Short mmCIF file of C-alpha atoms in Angstrom, two decimals:
data_model
loop_
_atom_site.label_atom_id
_atom_site.label_comp_id
_atom_site.label_asym_id
_atom_site.label_seq_id
_atom_site.Cartn_x
_atom_site.Cartn_y
_atom_site.Cartn_z
CA MET A 466 -200.81 52.03 -60.89
CA ARG A 467 -201.63 48.87 -58.94
CA HIS A 468 -205.27 48.41 -57.92
CA TYR A 469 -205.31 44.93 -56.43
CA ASP A 470 -205.33 45.92 -52.76
CA THR A 471 -205.86 48.92 -50.51
CA VAL A 472 -202.37 48.93 -48.98
CA LYS A 473 -200.09 51.41 -50.72
CA ARG A 474 -196.57 50.37 -51.68
CA ILE A 475 -194.50 53.46 -50.98
CA LEU A 476 -190.90 54.16 -51.96
CA VAL A 477 -188.86 56.44 -49.70
CA THR A 478 -185.49 57.41 -51.18
CA GLY A 479 -182.99 58.53 -48.57
CA GLY A 480 -185.11 56.40 -46.25
CA ALA A 481 -182.31 55.67 -43.78
CA GLY A 482 -181.52 59.34 -43.30
CA PHE A 483 -182.81 61.66 -40.60
CA LEU A 484 -186.19 62.59 -42.10
CA GLY A 485 -186.43 59.40 -44.14
CA THR A 486 -186.38 57.26 -40.99
CA HIS A 487 -189.19 59.28 -39.40
CA LEU A 488 -191.20 59.06 -42.62
CA CYS A 489 -190.73 55.28 -42.88
CA GLU A 490 -191.87 54.90 -39.26
CA ARG A 491 -194.98 56.98 -39.89
CA LEU A 492 -195.93 55.17 -43.12
CA LEU A 493 -195.50 51.77 -41.47
CA LYS A 494 -197.65 52.93 -38.54
CA GLU A 495 -200.36 53.77 -41.08
CA GLY A 496 -200.18 50.20 -42.45
CA HIS A 497 -198.37 50.81 -45.73
CA ASP A 498 -195.80 48.61 -47.46
CA VAL A 499 -192.57 50.65 -47.38
CA LEU A 500 -189.53 50.26 -49.61
CA CYS A 501 -186.61 52.21 -48.13
CA VAL A 502 -183.85 53.02 -50.64
CA ASP A 503 -180.53 54.49 -49.49
CA ASN A 504 -176.87 54.39 -50.53
CA PHE A 505 -175.84 55.12 -46.90
CA TYR A 506 -173.74 58.14 -47.88
CA THR A 507 -175.27 60.07 -44.96
CA GLY A 508 -178.04 57.65 -43.98
CA SER A 509 -177.39 54.99 -41.35
CA LYS A 510 -178.35 51.36 -40.93
CA ARG A 511 -178.55 52.12 -37.21
CA ASN A 512 -181.46 54.48 -37.88
CA ILE A 513 -183.67 51.84 -39.46
CA ALA A 514 -182.41 48.74 -37.60
CA HIS A 515 -185.55 48.65 -35.43
CA LEU A 516 -187.73 48.44 -38.56
CA LEU A 517 -186.05 45.42 -40.16
CA ASP A 518 -188.27 42.85 -38.43
CA ASN A 519 -191.43 44.52 -39.74
CA PRO A 520 -192.74 42.38 -42.64
CA MET A 521 -194.06 45.54 -44.33
CA PHE A 522 -190.58 47.12 -44.46
CA GLU A 523 -187.88 46.47 -47.04
CA ILE A 524 -184.44 48.06 -47.34
CA MET A 525 -182.49 48.33 -50.60
CA ARG A 526 -178.99 49.74 -51.00
CA HIS A 527 -179.16 51.83 -54.16
CA ASP A 528 -177.86 55.15 -55.49
CA VAL A 529 -180.68 57.14 -57.12
CA THR A 530 -178.29 58.60 -59.69
CA PHE A 531 -178.84 55.21 -61.37
CA PRO A 532 -182.28 54.09 -62.61
CA LEU A 533 -184.44 52.01 -60.29
CA TYR A 534 -186.97 49.46 -61.51
CA VAL A 535 -189.64 48.74 -58.91
CA GLU A 536 -193.44 48.80 -58.75
CA VAL A 537 -194.81 51.40 -56.33
CA ASP A 538 -197.85 53.62 -55.83
CA GLU A 539 -196.17 56.65 -54.27
CA ILE A 540 -192.62 58.02 -54.11
CA TYR A 541 -191.12 60.36 -51.53
CA ASN A 542 -187.81 61.54 -53.01
CA LEU A 543 -185.70 62.56 -50.02
CA ALA A 544 -182.33 61.33 -51.31
CA CYS A 545 -179.71 64.08 -50.95
CA PRO A 546 -177.19 65.12 -48.31
CA ALA A 547 -178.76 68.13 -46.57
CA ALA A 548 -176.03 69.38 -44.23
CA PRO A 549 -173.40 71.76 -45.67
CA ILE A 550 -170.50 69.67 -44.33
CA HIS A 551 -171.83 66.68 -46.29
CA TYR A 552 -173.11 68.29 -49.48
CA GLN A 553 -169.96 70.38 -49.88
CA PHE A 554 -167.65 67.38 -49.37
CA ASP A 555 -168.42 66.13 -52.89
CA PRO A 556 -170.32 68.94 -54.62
CA VAL A 557 -170.43 67.18 -58.00
CA ALA A 558 -172.10 64.15 -56.40
CA THR A 559 -174.55 66.49 -54.62
CA THR A 560 -175.61 68.06 -57.90
CA LYS A 561 -175.88 64.60 -59.49
CA VAL A 562 -178.13 63.22 -56.75
CA SER A 563 -180.37 66.29 -56.94
CA VAL A 564 -180.64 66.36 -60.75
CA HIS A 565 -180.02 62.80 -61.98
CA GLY A 566 -181.82 61.45 -58.91
CA ALA A 567 -184.88 63.57 -59.68
CA ILE A 568 -184.82 62.52 -63.35
CA ASN A 569 -184.67 58.84 -62.37
CA MET A 570 -187.42 59.07 -59.76
CA LEU A 571 -189.66 61.15 -62.02
CA GLY A 572 -189.03 58.63 -64.80
CA LEU A 573 -190.01 55.81 -62.46
CA ALA A 574 -193.16 57.68 -61.40
CA LYS A 575 -194.04 58.21 -65.06
CA ARG A 576 -193.55 54.53 -65.90
CA VAL A 577 -195.64 53.14 -63.03
CA LYS A 578 -198.05 56.10 -62.85
CA ALA A 579 -197.11 56.84 -59.24
CA LYS A 580 -197.58 60.08 -57.34
CA ILE A 581 -194.27 61.67 -56.31
CA LEU A 582 -193.30 64.13 -53.59
CA GLN A 583 -190.00 65.96 -54.09
CA ALA A 584 -188.24 67.12 -50.93
CA SER A 585 -186.99 70.59 -51.79
CA THR A 586 -185.53 73.16 -49.43
CA SER A 587 -185.72 76.73 -48.17
CA GLU A 588 -182.24 77.08 -49.70
CA VAL A 589 -183.96 77.69 -53.05
CA TYR A 590 -184.56 81.21 -51.67
CA GLY A 591 -180.81 81.78 -51.14
CA ASP A 592 -179.99 84.85 -49.04
CA PRO A 593 -183.51 86.32 -49.25
CA ASP A 594 -184.45 89.94 -49.92
CA ILE A 595 -188.03 89.20 -48.80
CA HIS A 596 -188.91 88.24 -45.22
CA PRO A 597 -190.66 85.97 -44.41
CA GLN A 598 -190.30 83.95 -47.61
CA PRO A 599 -193.50 83.14 -49.57
CA GLU A 600 -193.54 80.47 -52.28
CA SER A 601 -193.98 83.21 -54.90
CA TYR A 602 -190.48 84.58 -54.14
CA TRP A 603 -187.97 83.44 -56.80
CA GLY A 604 -184.97 83.70 -54.52
CA ASN A 605 -181.54 85.31 -54.39
CA VAL A 606 -179.14 82.45 -55.05
CA ASN A 607 -175.46 82.54 -56.00
CA PRO A 608 -175.21 80.02 -58.88
CA ILE A 609 -171.41 79.56 -58.60
CA GLY A 610 -170.72 79.58 -54.84
CA PRO A 611 -169.74 76.73 -52.50
CA ARG A 612 -173.40 76.11 -51.55
CA SER A 613 -174.63 76.17 -55.16
CA CYS A 614 -174.37 72.39 -55.63
CA TYR A 615 -177.23 72.04 -53.15
CA ASP A 616 -179.18 75.27 -53.76
CA GLU A 617 -179.15 75.05 -57.56
CA GLY A 618 -179.45 71.26 -57.54
CA LYS A 619 -182.72 71.54 -55.62
CA ARG A 620 -183.94 74.38 -57.83
CA CYS A 621 -183.27 72.23 -60.91
CA ALA A 622 -185.10 69.30 -59.28
CA GLU A 623 -188.15 71.55 -58.85
CA THR A 624 -187.89 72.58 -62.52
CA LEU A 625 -187.83 68.93 -63.57
CA CYS A 626 -190.90 68.15 -61.44
CA TYR A 627 -192.93 70.86 -63.12
CA ASP A 628 -191.68 69.95 -66.60
CA TYR A 629 -192.72 66.31 -66.04
CA HIS A 630 -196.05 67.59 -64.69
CA ARG A 631 -196.70 69.78 -67.74
CA GLN A 632 -195.26 67.44 -70.37
CA HIS A 633 -196.41 64.06 -69.02
CA ASN A 634 -199.27 65.02 -66.68
CA LEU A 635 -197.33 63.49 -63.79
CA ARG A 636 -198.85 63.86 -60.33
CA ILE A 637 -196.26 65.84 -58.35
CA LYS A 638 -195.92 67.49 -54.94
CA VAL A 639 -193.01 69.82 -54.08
CA ALA A 640 -192.27 70.56 -50.41
CA ARG A 641 -189.79 73.28 -49.44
CA ILE A 642 -188.34 72.23 -46.08
CA PHE A 643 -187.15 74.84 -43.59
CA ASN A 644 -184.60 73.93 -40.90
CA THR A 645 -185.82 70.69 -39.35
CA TYR A 646 -184.38 68.87 -36.34
CA GLY A 647 -185.00 65.89 -34.09
CA PRO A 648 -183.84 62.33 -33.30
CA TYR A 649 -181.87 60.43 -35.98
CA MET A 650 -179.92 63.52 -37.03
CA HIS A 651 -176.32 62.61 -37.88
CA VAL A 652 -174.09 63.31 -34.88
CA ASN A 653 -171.46 64.92 -37.13
CA ASP A 654 -173.67 66.60 -39.71
CA GLY A 655 -172.56 70.11 -38.77
CA ARG A 656 -176.13 71.47 -38.69
CA VAL A 657 -176.68 74.03 -36.00
CA VAL A 658 -179.11 72.16 -33.68
CA SER A 659 -177.17 68.88 -33.60
CA ASN A 660 -173.85 70.75 -33.43
CA PHE A 661 -174.88 72.82 -30.42
CA ILE A 662 -176.47 69.89 -28.57
CA VAL A 663 -173.50 67.56 -29.07
CA GLN A 664 -170.99 70.28 -28.13
CA ALA A 665 -173.00 71.18 -25.01
CA LEU A 666 -173.33 67.53 -23.93
CA ARG A 667 -169.59 67.00 -24.39
CA GLY A 668 -168.71 70.23 -22.59
CA GLU A 669 -166.98 71.58 -25.70
CA ASP A 670 -167.05 75.18 -26.90
CA ILE A 671 -170.22 76.10 -28.79
CA THR A 672 -169.14 77.15 -32.30
CA ILE A 673 -171.15 80.04 -33.73
CA TYR A 674 -170.35 81.24 -37.23
CA GLY A 675 -170.67 85.01 -37.58
CA ASP A 676 -171.93 87.13 -34.69
CA GLY A 677 -174.96 84.88 -34.08
CA SER A 678 -177.48 87.50 -35.17
CA GLN A 679 -178.55 85.57 -38.28
CA THR A 680 -181.97 83.97 -37.83
CA ARG A 681 -183.44 80.55 -38.52
CA SER A 682 -186.84 78.90 -38.02
CA PHE A 683 -186.69 75.43 -36.48
CA CYS A 684 -189.36 72.81 -37.21
CA TYR A 685 -189.51 69.57 -35.21
CA CYS A 686 -189.43 66.47 -37.41
CA ASP A 687 -192.86 65.11 -36.40
CA ASP A 688 -194.53 68.34 -37.53
CA LEU A 689 -192.72 68.21 -40.85
CA ILE A 690 -193.64 64.56 -41.51
CA GLU A 691 -197.27 65.42 -40.83
CA GLY A 692 -196.96 68.13 -43.48
CA PHE A 693 -195.45 65.63 -45.94
CA ILE A 694 -198.31 63.16 -45.45
CA ARG A 695 -201.00 65.84 -45.79
CA LEU A 696 -199.38 67.30 -48.92
CA MET A 697 -199.08 63.87 -50.55
CA ASN A 698 -202.77 63.21 -49.84
CA THR A 699 -204.07 66.44 -51.40
CA SER A 700 -205.93 66.48 -54.71
CA ASP A 701 -203.85 66.39 -57.88
CA ASP A 702 -204.33 70.10 -58.57
CA VAL A 703 -202.31 70.97 -55.42
CA THR A 704 -198.71 70.57 -56.56
CA GLY A 705 -196.91 73.22 -54.50
CA PRO A 706 -194.24 74.29 -54.18
CA MET A 707 -195.23 74.53 -50.53
CA ASN A 708 -193.26 75.86 -47.58
CA LEU A 709 -193.15 73.44 -44.64
CA GLY A 710 -191.48 74.85 -41.56
CA ASN A 711 -192.04 76.59 -38.26
CA PRO A 712 -192.48 80.38 -38.55
CA GLY A 713 -191.04 80.88 -35.05
CA GLU A 714 -187.82 82.83 -35.65
CA PHE A 715 -184.72 82.70 -33.45
CA THR A 716 -181.20 84.07 -33.75
CA ILE A 717 -178.43 81.48 -33.76
CA LYS A 718 -177.11 82.99 -30.51
CA GLU A 719 -180.55 82.60 -28.89
CA LEU A 720 -180.65 78.94 -29.94
CA ALA A 721 -177.20 78.33 -28.42
CA GLU A 722 -178.22 79.95 -25.12
CA ILE A 723 -181.46 77.92 -24.91
CA ILE A 724 -179.59 74.65 -25.52
CA LEU A 725 -176.89 75.52 -22.95
CA GLU A 726 -179.61 76.20 -20.37
CA MET A 727 -181.57 73.01 -21.17
CA VAL A 728 -178.48 70.79 -21.13
CA GLY A 729 -177.08 72.51 -18.01
CA SER A 730 -173.74 72.88 -19.78
CA LYS A 731 -170.91 75.22 -18.90
CA SER A 732 -169.69 75.33 -22.52
CA LYS A 733 -168.57 78.74 -23.79
CA LEU A 734 -169.73 80.48 -26.96
CA VAL A 735 -166.94 80.84 -29.54
CA PHE A 736 -167.47 82.99 -32.64
CA MET A 737 -165.93 81.99 -35.98
CA PRO A 738 -165.96 83.65 -39.45
CA LEU A 739 -169.26 83.37 -41.32
CA PRO A 740 -169.13 80.95 -44.29
CA SER A 741 -169.68 82.29 -47.81
CA ASP A 742 -173.32 82.78 -48.91
CA ASP A 743 -174.72 81.89 -45.47
CA PRO A 744 -178.29 83.33 -45.37
CA ARG A 745 -178.81 86.22 -42.96
CA GLN A 746 -182.39 85.28 -42.20
CA ARG A 747 -184.81 82.45 -42.76
CA LYS A 748 -188.50 82.28 -41.92
CA PRO A 749 -191.28 80.54 -43.85
CA ASP A 750 -194.57 82.08 -44.81
CA ILE A 751 -196.84 79.05 -44.27
CA SER A 752 -200.15 80.62 -45.34
CA PHE A 753 -200.39 78.23 -48.32
CA ALA A 754 -199.90 75.14 -46.11
CA LYS A 755 -202.47 76.45 -43.63
CA GLU A 756 -204.98 76.99 -46.43
CA LYS A 757 -204.48 73.75 -48.37
CA LEU A 758 -203.42 71.31 -45.64
CA ASP A 759 -204.93 72.85 -42.50
CA TRP A 760 -201.37 72.41 -41.22
CA ALA A 761 -199.23 74.35 -38.80
CA PRO A 762 -196.45 73.17 -36.44
CA GLN A 763 -197.68 72.00 -33.04
CA ILE A 764 -194.41 71.33 -31.19
CA SER A 765 -192.62 74.23 -29.53
CA LEU A 766 -188.86 74.71 -29.85
CA ARG A 767 -188.22 73.75 -26.21
CA GLU A 768 -190.40 70.64 -26.43
CA GLY A 769 -188.66 69.49 -29.61
CA LEU A 770 -185.20 70.31 -28.25
CA MET A 771 -185.84 68.23 -25.12
CA LYS A 772 -186.63 65.15 -27.25
CA THR A 773 -183.57 65.80 -29.43
CA ILE A 774 -181.28 66.33 -26.43
CA ASP A 775 -182.50 63.04 -24.91
CA TYR A 776 -181.75 61.27 -28.21
CA PHE A 777 -178.19 62.60 -28.44
CA ARG A 778 -177.53 62.02 -24.74
CA ASN A 779 -178.43 58.34 -25.17
CA TYR A 780 -176.54 58.12 -28.47
CA LEU A 781 -173.34 59.49 -26.94
CA LYS A 782 -173.61 57.12 -23.96
CA GLU A 783 -173.94 54.13 -26.28
CA ASN A 784 -171.14 55.25 -28.61
CA LEU A 785 -168.38 56.42 -26.27
#
């Protein structure tokens, strides 16, 4: 680990993606030297264009399935397509980025003695039998289904983190992210919040898979990034895994109706068959995060949706 100055050099993999961009912005605001690594599979140069003039920001095109040789103090490993439409497009690549990517980033952290935060997911719980989901729940995951490349890839990445921690005394943090939304989401990522907002703004039918009774908990990106920073800054004995999400629970149909009302759209709800292995319910138990981080989401669904709607409204105007 470098000790010659007080400014941290921080690597963010997947740094040009949705959450990666917000994290880079936050770390720069705190005065850190940020290395953003992305292969631009789902990340976008447009997301981080406004950061390029900052002398403390550096962008590198790189695929984390290959080793990376840099000197850093901390690593946030966010590299992985997170939307089903993207991670199912090339499921072998998704598994590779989750597993090989974790091996390479953990190997880098071991070599330079850096602290590493692994971005995991609520999908490790699969279609849960316990509600809400605590970190102690081992999950109900189909290991051979169409979502398995992501679900099992992330579960394996968690395994690797803890094996490196036990075998090499590596300083690790594992964050399990529940549905997060906000500006910089990919306009075509197929995730429910961006899908509904874009369809409503365009006056297209709102596509709901299933009968809309399945539930999700939606966490605004700023709240999640705050959780990331606090988790990274905890003492070494706090490794996680830790749920980070908003325990407010809404049905998919409720979300669609709220967005239609906020946009003022006349779009109609259209119901389609439910995809295989789609979870019936999702809600984080965040007691652990409250205890260890003094963290809980501060931004309500409507407040976060308004900011996200404004982002997509401007994006669509600029990209007609």
